[in-house]
PDB file of C-alpha atoms in Angstrom:
ATOM      1  CA  SER A   1     -17.330 -17.644  14.308  1.00 81.00           C
ATOM      2  CA  ASP A   2     -18.922 -16.582  11.953  1.00 90.00           C
ATOM      3  CA  LEU A   3     -16.244 -15.263  10.026  1.00 91.00           C
ATOM      4  CA  ASP A   4     -13.075 -16.436   9.112  1.00 93.00           C
ATOM      5  CA  ASP A   5     -10.359 -13.669   9.985  1.00 92.00           C
ATOM      6  CA  TRP A   6      -6.859 -13.548   8.731  1.00 87.00           C
ATOM      7  CA  HIS A   7      -4.760 -11.116  10.325  1.00 85.00           C
ATOM      8  CA  TYR A   8      -1.285 -10.207   7.446  1.00 79.00           C
ATOM      9  CA  TYR A   9       2.051  -8.724   8.378  1.00 75.00           C
ATOM     10  CA  PRO A  10       5.281  -8.933   6.644  1.00 70.00           C
ATOM     11  CA  GLN A  11       7.965  -8.335   7.185  1.00 66.00           C
ATOM     12  CA  PHE A  12      10.717  -4.792   5.898  1.00 59.00           C
ATOM     13  CA  ASN A  13      12.088  -6.780   3.135  1.00 60.00           C
ATOM     14  CA  VAL A  14       8.741  -9.621   2.168  1.00 60.00           C
ATOM     15  CA  PHE A  15       7.635  -8.801  -1.441  1.00 54.00           C
ATOM     16  CA  SER A  16       6.901 -12.175  -2.987  1.00 55.00           C
ATOM     17  CA  ASP A  17       5.087 -13.927  -0.360  1.00 62.00           C
ATOM     18  CA  VAL A  18       2.943 -11.836  -0.108  1.00 79.00           C
ATOM     19  CA  ARG A  19       2.022 -13.161  -2.743  1.00 86.00           C
ATOM     20  CA  GLU A  20       0.502 -16.148  -0.276  1.00 86.00           C
ATOM     21  CA  LEU A  21      -3.017 -13.792  -0.342  1.00 90.00           C
ATOM     22  CA  ILE A  22      -3.981 -14.987  -3.747  1.00 92.00           C
ATOM     23  CA  GLU A  23      -3.917 -18.492  -2.478  1.00 90.00           C
ATOM     24  CA  VAL A  24      -6.129 -18.141   0.581  1.00 91.00           C
ATOM     25  CA  ARG A  25      -9.142 -20.138   0.399  1.00 93.00           C
ATOM     26  CA  SER A  26     -13.462 -19.937   1.620  1.00 92.00           C
ATOM     27  CA  HIS A  27     -14.551 -22.862   2.894  1.00 90.00           C
ATOM     28  CA  GLY A  28     -18.559 -22.592   3.254  1.00 89.00           C
ATOM     29  CA  ARG A  29     -17.953 -19.012   4.583  1.00 93.00           C
ATOM     30  CA  PRO A  30     -17.237 -15.499   4.278  1.00 94.00           C
ATOM     31  CA  VAL A  31     -13.051 -14.026   4.243  1.00 95.00           C
ATOM     32  CA  THR A  32     -11.916 -11.577   5.629  1.00 94.00           C
ATOM     33  CA  VAL A  33      -8.456  -9.820   5.983  1.00 93.00           C
ATOM     34  CA  GLY A  34      -8.700  -8.475   9.843  1.00 91.00           C
ATOM     35  CA  GLU A  35      -5.522  -6.261  10.140  1.00 88.00           C
ATOM     36  CA  LEU A  36      -3.264  -5.274   7.457  1.00 87.00           C
ATOM     37  CA  GLY A  37      -0.391  -3.562   6.321  1.00 84.00           C
ATOM     38  CA  PRO A  38       3.456  -3.574   6.708  1.00 81.00           C
ATOM     39  CA  ILE A  39       4.471  -1.612  10.351  1.00 75.00           C
ATOM     40  CA  PRO A  40       7.095   0.516  10.212  1.00 76.00           C
ATOM     41  CA  TYR A  41       5.778   1.914  13.883  1.00 83.00           C
ATOM     42  CA  ILE A  42       7.108   4.997  12.579  1.00 90.00           C
ATOM     43  CA  CYS A  43       5.255   9.215  14.144  1.00 92.00           C
ATOM     44  CA  ASN A  44       5.952  12.699  14.236  1.00 95.00           C
ATOM     45  CA  ALA A  45       8.373  13.269  17.166  1.00 94.00           C
ATOM     46  CA  ASP A  46       8.489  17.248  16.288  1.00 95.00           C
ATOM     47  CA  LYS A  47       5.353  17.084  15.055  1.00 96.00           C
ATOM     48  CA  ILE A  48       4.408  14.907  18.754  1.00 94.00           C
ATOM     49  CA  LYS A  49       6.075  17.900  20.955  1.00 94.00           C
ATOM     50  CA  ALA A  50       4.872  21.133  18.729  1.00 96.00           C
ATOM     51  CA  LYS A  51       1.010  19.426  19.840  1.00 95.00           C
ATOM     52  CA  TRP A  52       2.499  19.972  23.744  1.00 94.00           C
ATOM     53  CA  ASN A  53       3.737  23.091  23.951  1.00 95.00           C
ATOM     54  CA  GLY A  54       7.756  21.197  23.808  1.00 93.00           C
ATOM     55  CA  LYS A  55       6.597  18.937  25.992  1.00 91.00           C
ATOM     56  CA  LYS A  56       8.049  15.106  26.472  1.00 87.00           C
ATOM     57  CA  PRO A  57       4.222  13.026  26.721  1.00 86.00           C
ATOM     58  CA  TRP A  58       4.393  10.029  27.614  1.00 82.00           C
ATOM     59  CA  ILE A  59       3.837   8.743  24.133  1.00 82.00           C
ATOM     60  CA  LEU A  60       7.550   9.635  23.518  1.00 85.00           C
ATOM     61  CA  GLY A  61       8.763   8.671  27.390  1.00 80.00           C
ATOM     62  CA  VAL A  62       9.242   5.120  29.041  1.00 76.00           C
ATOM     63  CA  ALA A  63       5.994   3.121  27.979  1.00 69.00           C
ATOM     64  CA  PRO A  64       4.053   3.242  31.674  1.00 66.00           C
ATOM     65  CA  ASN A  65       3.641  -0.050  33.839  1.00 65.00           C
ATOM     66  CA  GLY A  66       6.056  -2.525  32.488  1.00 61.00           C
ATOM     67  CA  PHE A  67       4.735  -2.481  29.015  1.00 60.00           C
ATOM     68  CA  ASP A  68       7.443  -3.688  26.660  1.00 57.00           C
ATOM     69  CA  ALA A  69       5.396  -5.373  23.880  1.00 53.00           C
ATOM     70  CA  HIS A  70       7.540  -2.689  21.406  1.00 57.00           C
ATOM     71  CA  ALA A  71      10.691  -2.190  22.293  1.00 57.00           C
ATOM     72  CA  LEU A  72      11.302   0.784  19.389  1.00 58.00           C
ATOM     73  CA  TRP A  73       9.283   2.585  21.693  1.00 65.00           C
ATOM     74  CA  ALA A  74       9.243   0.734  25.332  1.00 64.00           C
ATOM     75  CA  ASP A  75      12.579   2.237  26.723  1.00 76.00           C
ATOM     76  CA  GLY A  76      11.495   5.865  25.748  1.00 81.00           C
ATOM     77  CA  LYS A  77      14.489   7.006  23.732  1.00 86.00           C
ATOM     78  CA  TYR A  78      13.215   7.021  20.310  1.00 88.00           C
ATOM     79  CA  GLU A  79      14.230  10.114  19.609  1.00 90.00           C
ATOM     80  CA  GLU A  80      17.525   9.545  21.040  1.00 92.00           C
ATOM     81  CA  ARG A  81      18.091   6.464  17.758  1.00 91.00           C
ATOM     82  CA  PHE A  82      16.906   8.993  14.932  1.00 94.00           C
ATOM     83  CA  TYR A  83      19.924  10.991  15.555  1.00 95.00           C
ATOM     84  CA  THR A  84      22.669   8.464  16.889  1.00 96.00           C
ATOM     85  CA  TRP A  85      21.965   5.909  13.665  1.00 95.00           C
ATOM     86  CA  GLY A  86      22.239   9.227  11.612  1.00 97.00           C
ATOM     87  CA  LEU A  87      18.721   9.897  10.127  1.00 96.00           C
ATOM     88  CA  ASP A  88      19.244  13.612  10.773  1.00 97.00           C
ATOM     89  CA  LYS A  89      21.951  13.908   8.218  1.00 97.00           C
ATOM     90  CA  ILE A  90      19.303  12.025   5.976  1.00 97.00           C
ATOM     91  CA  TYR A  91      16.444  13.704   6.358  1.00 97.00           C
ATOM     92  CA  GLY A  92      16.804  16.865   7.816  1.00 97.00           C
ATOM     93  CA  ASP A  93      13.885  16.311  10.901  1.00 97.00           C
ATOM     94  CA  PHE A  94      11.199  13.817  11.856  1.00 97.00           C
ATOM     95  CA  THR A  95       8.637  15.704   9.369  1.00 97.00           C
ATOM     96  CA  LYS A  96      10.383  14.494   6.118  1.00 97.00           C
ATOM     97  CA  LEU A  97      11.756  10.248   8.109  1.00 97.00           C
ATOM     98  CA  THR A  98       7.699   9.867   8.936  1.00 96.00           C
ATOM     99  CA  GLU A  99       6.117  11.634   5.520  1.00 97.00           C
ATOM    100  CA  ALA A 100       9.192   9.003   3.490  1.00 96.00           C
ATOM    101  CA  SER A 101       7.947   6.078   6.586  1.00 94.00           C
ATOM    102  CA  ASP A 102       4.186   6.830   5.469  1.00 95.00           C
ATOM    103  CA  TRP A 103       4.996   6.682   1.427  1.00 94.00           C
ATOM    104  CA  TYR A 104       6.120   2.794   2.269  1.00 89.00           C
ATOM    105  CA  TYR A 105       3.348   1.343   4.156  1.00 91.00           C
ATOM    106  CA  PHE A 106       1.126   3.033   1.696  1.00 93.00           C
ATOM    107  CA  GLU A 107       3.164   1.251  -1.207  1.00 90.00           C
ATOM    108  CA  GLY A 108       2.980  -2.553   2.329  1.00 88.00           C
ATOM    109  CA  LEU A 109      -1.111  -1.341   1.562  1.00 91.00           C
ATOM    110  CA  LYS A 110      -1.701  -1.141  -1.939  1.00 93.00           C
ATOM    111  CA  GLN A 111       0.285  -4.107  -2.457  1.00 90.00           C
ATOM    112  CA  GLU A 112      -1.690  -6.668   0.087  1.00 91.00           C
ATOM    113  CA  THR A 113      -4.964  -4.115  -1.382  1.00 94.00           C
ATOM    114  CA  ASP A 114      -3.964  -5.041  -5.021  1.00 95.00           C
ATOM    115  CA  LEU A 115      -3.797  -8.733  -3.903  1.00 94.00           C
ATOM    116  CA  MET A 116      -6.928  -9.197  -2.243  1.00 95.00           C
ATOM    117  CA  ARG A 117      -8.480  -7.940  -5.843  1.00 96.00           C
ATOM    118  CA  MET A 118      -8.017 -10.617  -7.379  1.00 96.00           C
ATOM    119  CA  ASN A 119      -8.522 -12.840  -5.152  1.00 96.00           C
ATOM    120  CA  ALA A 120     -12.888 -12.959  -5.307  1.00 94.00           C
ATOM    121  CA  ASP A 121     -12.610 -15.098  -2.904  1.00 95.00           C
ATOM    122  CA  ILE A 122     -11.100 -13.164   0.040  1.00 95.00           C
ATOM    123  CA  ALA A 123     -14.711 -10.609   1.005  1.00 92.00           C
ATOM    124  CA  GLY A 124     -12.890  -7.580   2.593  1.00 93.00           C
ATOM    125  CA  TYR A 125     -10.785  -6.561   4.603  1.00 93.00           C
ATOM    126  CA  MET A 126      -9.349  -3.806   7.788  1.00 91.00           C
ATOM    127  CA  ALA A 127      -7.241  -1.593   7.866  1.00 89.00           C
ATOM    128  CA  TRP A 128      -5.818   0.895  11.008  1.00 90.00           C
ATOM    129  CA  PHE A 129      -7.700   3.622  10.500  1.00 93.00           C
ATOM    130  CA  ALA A 130      -6.900   5.517  13.323  1.00 94.00           C
ATOM    131  CA  ASP A 131      -3.095   5.682  15.133  1.00 91.00           C
ATOM    132  CA  THR A 132      -2.744   5.193  18.574  1.00 85.00           C
ATOM    133  CA  THR A 133       0.011   3.961  20.493  1.00 77.00           C
ATOM    134  CA  PHE A 134       1.334   1.821  20.716  1.00 74.00           C
ATOM    135  CA  HIS A 135       0.445   1.434  16.704  1.00 82.00           C
ATOM    136  CA  PRO A 136       0.810   4.800  14.680  1.00 87.00           C
ATOM    137  CA  VAL A 137       0.060   2.765  11.712  1.00 88.00           C
ATOM    138  CA  GLY A 138      -3.545   4.630  11.161  1.00 92.00           C
ATOM    139  CA  LEU A 139      -4.565   6.063   8.003  1.00 95.00           C
ATOM    140  CA  ILE A 140      -4.538   9.933  10.012  1.00 96.00           C
ATOM    141  CA  ASP A 141      -2.541  10.648  12.652  1.00 95.00           C
ATOM    142  CA  TYR A 142      -2.748  10.793  16.709  1.00 93.00           C
ATOM    143  CA  PHE A 143      -4.129  14.273  16.083  1.00 95.00           C
ATOM    144  CA  ARG A 144      -6.620  13.346  13.474  1.00 95.00           C
ATOM    145  CA  GLU A 145      -4.994  14.703  10.257  1.00 97.00           C
ATOM    146  CA  LYS A 146      -4.732  12.840   7.482  1.00 97.00           C
ATOM    147  CA  LYS A 147      -1.393  11.244   5.968  1.00 97.00           C
ATOM    148  CA  VAL A 148       0.991  12.104   3.219  1.00 97.00           C
ATOM    149  CA  PHE A 149      -0.683   8.839   1.080  1.00 96.00           C
ATOM    150  CA  CYS A 150      -4.798   9.416   2.852  1.00 94.00           C
ATOM    151  CA  ASP A 151      -5.499  11.470  -1.285  1.00 92.00           C
ATOM    152  CA  GLU A 152      -4.213   8.189  -2.773  1.00 92.00           C
ATOM    153  CA  LEU A 153      -7.123   5.535  -0.977  1.00 91.00           C
ATOM    154  CA  SER A 154      -9.554   6.645  -2.932  1.00 86.00           C
ATOM    155  CA  LYS A 155      -7.973   4.799  -6.212  1.00 85.00           C
ATOM    156  CA  ILE A 156      -7.392   1.709  -4.396  1.00 89.00           C
ATOM    157  CA  TRP A 157     -10.587   1.750  -2.203  1.00 93.00           C
ATOM    158  CA  ASN A 158     -12.859   0.899  -4.823  1.00 92.00           C
ATOM    159  CA  GLN A 159     -15.851  -1.310  -4.756  1.00 94.00           C
ATOM    160  CA  THR A 160     -15.138  -1.981  -8.399  1.00 95.00           C
ATOM    161  CA  ALA A 161     -11.677  -2.466  -8.575  1.00 96.00           C
ATOM    162  CA  VAL A 162      -8.563  -2.840 -11.558  1.00 97.00           C
ATOM    163  CA  VAL A 163      -5.206  -4.289 -10.676  1.00 97.00           C
ATOM    164  CA  VAL A 164      -1.701  -4.208 -12.215  1.00 96.00           C
ATOM    165  CA  ASP A 165       0.143  -7.257 -11.651  1.00 96.00           C
ATOM    166  CA  ILE A 166       3.385  -8.461 -12.261  1.00 94.00           C
ATOM    167  CA  PRO A 167       4.352 -11.501 -10.644  1.00 89.00           C
ATOM    168  CA  THR A 168       8.031 -11.017 -10.883  1.00 86.00           C
ATOM    169  CA  ARG A 169      10.575  -8.619 -10.885  1.00 89.00           C
ATOM    170  CA  ARG A 170      10.333  -4.937 -11.696  1.00 93.00           C
ATOM    171  CA  ASN A 171      12.791  -3.384 -12.630  1.00 95.00           C
ATOM    172  CA  TYR A 172      14.248  -2.894 -16.399  1.00 96.00           C
ATOM    173  CA  TRP A 173      17.348  -2.597 -18.578  1.00 96.00           C
ATOM    174  CA  SER A 174      16.163  -1.227 -21.983  1.00 94.00           C
ATOM    175  CA  GLY A 175      14.762  -2.820 -24.676  1.00 95.00           C
ATOM    176  CA  GLU A 176      13.064  -5.944 -22.620  1.00 96.00           C
ATOM    177  CA  SER A 177      10.231  -7.245 -22.346  1.00 97.00           C
ATOM    178  CA  VAL A 178       7.624  -5.722 -19.967  1.00 97.00           C
ATOM    179  CA  ARG A 179       4.130  -8.314 -19.115  1.00 97.00           C
ATOM    180  CA  ALA A 180       1.738  -6.942 -17.238  1.00 97.00           C
ATOM    181  CA  ASP A 181      -1.274  -8.929 -16.350  1.00 97.00           C
ATOM    182  CA  VAL A 182      -4.463  -6.937 -15.527  1.00 98.00           C
ATOM    183  CA  TYR A 183      -7.145  -8.280 -14.117  1.00 98.00           C
ATOM    184  CA  VAL A 184     -11.288  -6.376 -12.949  1.00 98.00           C
ATOM    185  CA  SER A 185     -12.370  -7.145  -9.456  1.00 97.00           C
ATOM    186  CA  HIS A 186     -16.125  -6.598  -9.742  1.00 96.00           C
ATOM    187  CA  PHE A 187     -18.499  -5.219  -6.443  1.00 93.00           C
ATOM    188  CA  GLY A 188     -19.824  -1.864  -6.918  1.00 90.00           C
ATOM    189  CA  ASP A 189     -23.428  -4.028  -7.716  1.00 91.00           C
ATOM    190  CA  ASN A 190     -25.762  -6.672  -9.088  1.00 94.00           C
ATOM    191  CA  ASP A 191     -25.191  -6.301 -13.143  1.00 94.00           C
ATOM    192  CA  GLN A 192     -22.490  -7.898 -15.576  1.00 96.00           C
ATOM    193  CA  LEU A 193     -19.480  -5.619 -15.721  1.00 96.00           C
ATOM    194  CA  GLN A 194     -18.588  -4.703 -19.234  1.00 97.00           C
ATOM    195  CA  GLY A 195     -16.369  -2.852 -20.121  1.00 97.00           C
ATOM    196  CA  SER A 196     -12.006  -2.269 -21.803  1.00 97.00           C
ATOM    197  CA  ILE A 197      -9.328  -0.822 -20.288  1.00 97.00           C
ATOM    198  CA  ARG A 198      -6.605   2.089 -21.410  1.00 97.00           C
ATOM    199  CA  TRP A 199      -2.871   1.559 -20.274  1.00 98.00           C
ATOM    200  CA  SER A 200       0.496   3.905 -20.469  1.00 98.00           C
ATOM    201  CA  LEU A 201       3.690   4.374 -19.785  1.00 97.00           C
ATOM    202  CA  GLU A 202       3.299   8.282 -17.913  1.00 94.00           C
ATOM    203  CA  GLY A 203       6.360  10.370 -18.955  1.00 90.00           C
ATOM    204  CA  SER A 204       6.378   7.710 -22.260  1.00 93.00           C
ATOM    205  CA  ASP A 205       5.078   6.555 -26.021  1.00 93.00           C
ATOM    206  CA  PRO A 206       3.989   3.631 -24.554  1.00 95.00           C
ATOM    207  CA  GLN A 207       0.032   2.789 -24.480  1.00 96.00           C
ATOM    208  CA  GLY A 208      -2.700   0.715 -25.748  1.00 97.00           C
ATOM    209  CA  THR A 209      -5.668  -0.669 -25.014  1.00 96.00           C
ATOM    210  CA  ILE A 210      -7.878  -3.982 -24.011  1.00 96.00           C
ATOM    211  CA  SER A 211     -10.541  -3.923 -26.226  1.00 92.00           C
ATOM    212  CA  ALA A 212     -13.271  -5.603 -24.178  1.00 93.00           C
ATOM    213  CA  PHE A 213     -14.248  -6.944 -20.999  1.00 96.00           C
ATOM    214  CA  SER A 214     -16.724  -8.366 -18.702  1.00 97.00           C
ATOM    215  CA  VAL A 215     -17.302  -9.897 -15.757  1.00 97.00           C
ATOM    216  CA  GLY A 216     -19.396 -10.815 -13.913  1.00 96.00           C
ATOM    217  CA  PRO A 217     -20.575  -9.001  -9.812  1.00 95.00           C
ATOM    218  CA  ALA A 218     -18.610 -10.097  -6.656  1.00 93.00           C
ATOM    219  CA  GLN A 219     -15.639 -11.618  -9.426  1.00 95.00           C
ATOM    220  CA  ALA A 220     -12.278 -11.532  -9.624  1.00 96.00           C
ATOM    221  CA  THR A 221     -11.044 -12.033 -13.654  1.00 96.00           C
ATOM    222  CA  PRO A 222      -8.004 -11.371 -15.373  1.00 97.00           C
ATOM    223  CA  VAL A 223      -9.047  -9.425 -18.654  1.00 97.00           C
ATOM    224  CA  GLY A 224      -6.152  -9.300 -20.732  1.00 97.00           C
ATOM    225  CA  ARG A 225      -2.274  -8.806 -20.852  1.00 97.00           C
ATOM    226  CA  ILE A 226       0.477  -5.484 -21.652  1.00 98.00           C
ATOM    227  CA  GLU A 227       3.338  -6.993 -23.278  1.00 97.00           C
ATOM    228  CA  PHE A 228       6.058  -3.350 -24.493  1.00 97.00           C
ATOM    229  CA  ARG A 229       9.585  -2.584 -24.875  1.00 97.00           C
ATOM    230  CA  ALA A 230      10.828  -0.646 -22.002  1.00 96.00           C
ATOM    231  CA  PRO A 231      11.485   2.171 -23.031  1.00 95.00           C
ATOM    232  CA  THR A 232      15.562   3.977 -23.777  1.00 93.00           C
ATOM    233  CA  PHE A 233      16.010   6.439 -21.346  1.00 91.00           C
ATOM    234  CA  ASN A 234      19.835   8.447 -21.259  1.00 90.00           C
ATOM    235  CA  GLU A 235      19.378   7.569 -17.083  1.00 93.00           C
ATOM    236  CA  SER A 236      17.860   5.839 -14.434  1.00 94.00           C
ATOM    237  CA  LYS A 237      13.892   6.827 -14.564  1.00 93.00           C
ATOM    238  CA  SER A 238      11.345   5.108 -11.312  1.00 94.00           C
ATOM    239  CA  MET A 239       7.498   5.413 -13.660  1.00 95.00           C
ATOM    240  CA  ARG A 240       3.920   3.890 -12.784  1.00 96.00           C
ATOM    241  CA  LEU A 241       2.152   1.757 -15.831  1.00 98.00           C
ATOM    242  CA  ARG A 242      -1.519   3.631 -14.867  1.00 97.00           C
ATOM    243  CA  VAL A 243      -4.642   1.176 -15.930  1.00 97.00           C
ATOM    244  CA  GLU A 244      -8.396   2.456 -16.338  1.00 97.00           C
ATOM    245  CA  ALA A 245     -11.120   1.385 -16.517  1.00 97.00           C
ATOM    246  CA  GLN A 246     -13.263   2.524 -18.475  1.00 96.00           C
ATOM    247  CA  ARG A 247     -17.748   1.557 -18.635  1.00 94.00           C
ATOM    248  CA  ASN A 248     -19.375   3.278 -21.414  1.00 92.00           C
ATOM    249  CA  GLY A 249     -16.742   5.918 -21.293  1.00 89.00           C
ATOM    250  CA  ALA A 250     -16.234   6.864 -17.869  1.00 94.00           C
ATOM    251  CA  ILE A 251     -13.670   5.683 -15.499  1.00 95.00           C
ATOM    252  CA  ILE A 252     -14.859   3.858 -12.766  1.00 95.00           C
ATOM    253  CA  ALA A 253     -11.422   2.371 -11.680  1.00 95.00           C
ATOM    254  CA  GLN A 254      -7.474   2.878 -11.947  1.00 95.00           C
ATOM    255  CA  ASN A 255      -4.954   2.026 -10.801  1.00 96.00           C
ATOM    256  CA  TYR A 256      -0.474   0.759 -11.553  1.00 96.00           C
ATOM    257  CA  VAL A 257       2.340  -0.018 -10.697  1.00 95.00           C
ATOM    258  CA  THR A 258       6.185   1.711 -10.323  1.00 95.00           C
ATOM    259  CA  LEU A 259       8.755   0.013 -12.996  1.00 96.00           C
ATOM    260  CA  GLN A 260      12.529   1.108 -12.973  1.00 95.00           C
TER     261      GLN A 260
END
């Protein structure tokens, strides 16, 4: 065809292999990633039944016409497993399970998006827009209502993006060196993009700037490195290392990476 289209579905516990996205190369025609993201296949059974006046619709029943592509769903025991596996003792109900799963899905989308934006050979990508049976992996659910992470998407799905990348582990002891590379991916217009980077570790002292960068149109370029010592805390924390790309004093892109 006129495009090279690639689908990418990493397993639940695979993160390092996702970095293959950086190595994708164009060979004479545009490369797109036509489907992407982890595949948890979790939906809110309580909400579905509430929308159907307390009844169990076919979505949660045995798959029609012998369709069994996804055994998790096709036998009609999706709700039953929630209680058999003791997930009610962890999450309480399907709403909290689904929200936790949706945030996990967002982190997968974000990780893959960041890596694609570091690679200018990838011309574009498409995500699953709406839940469909048996694929509840959309940005909105079966009832066209936004999932919990939707408002975060506008921060990472920009034509011009900033990415903060730590290719190794992201958990640190106090005092250890933290190093992160910063990239700017510029597809917003046809002009040379010039600006600066501000970074900070939320809830702590480390912060700084990358004073100047310049990136050409349709390019993804490393623009600098962040380095600091992991602060000392009395207990374990999850913190975001945030970056902002600025041009003429205005924020044009922002992003983060989570550190433990």
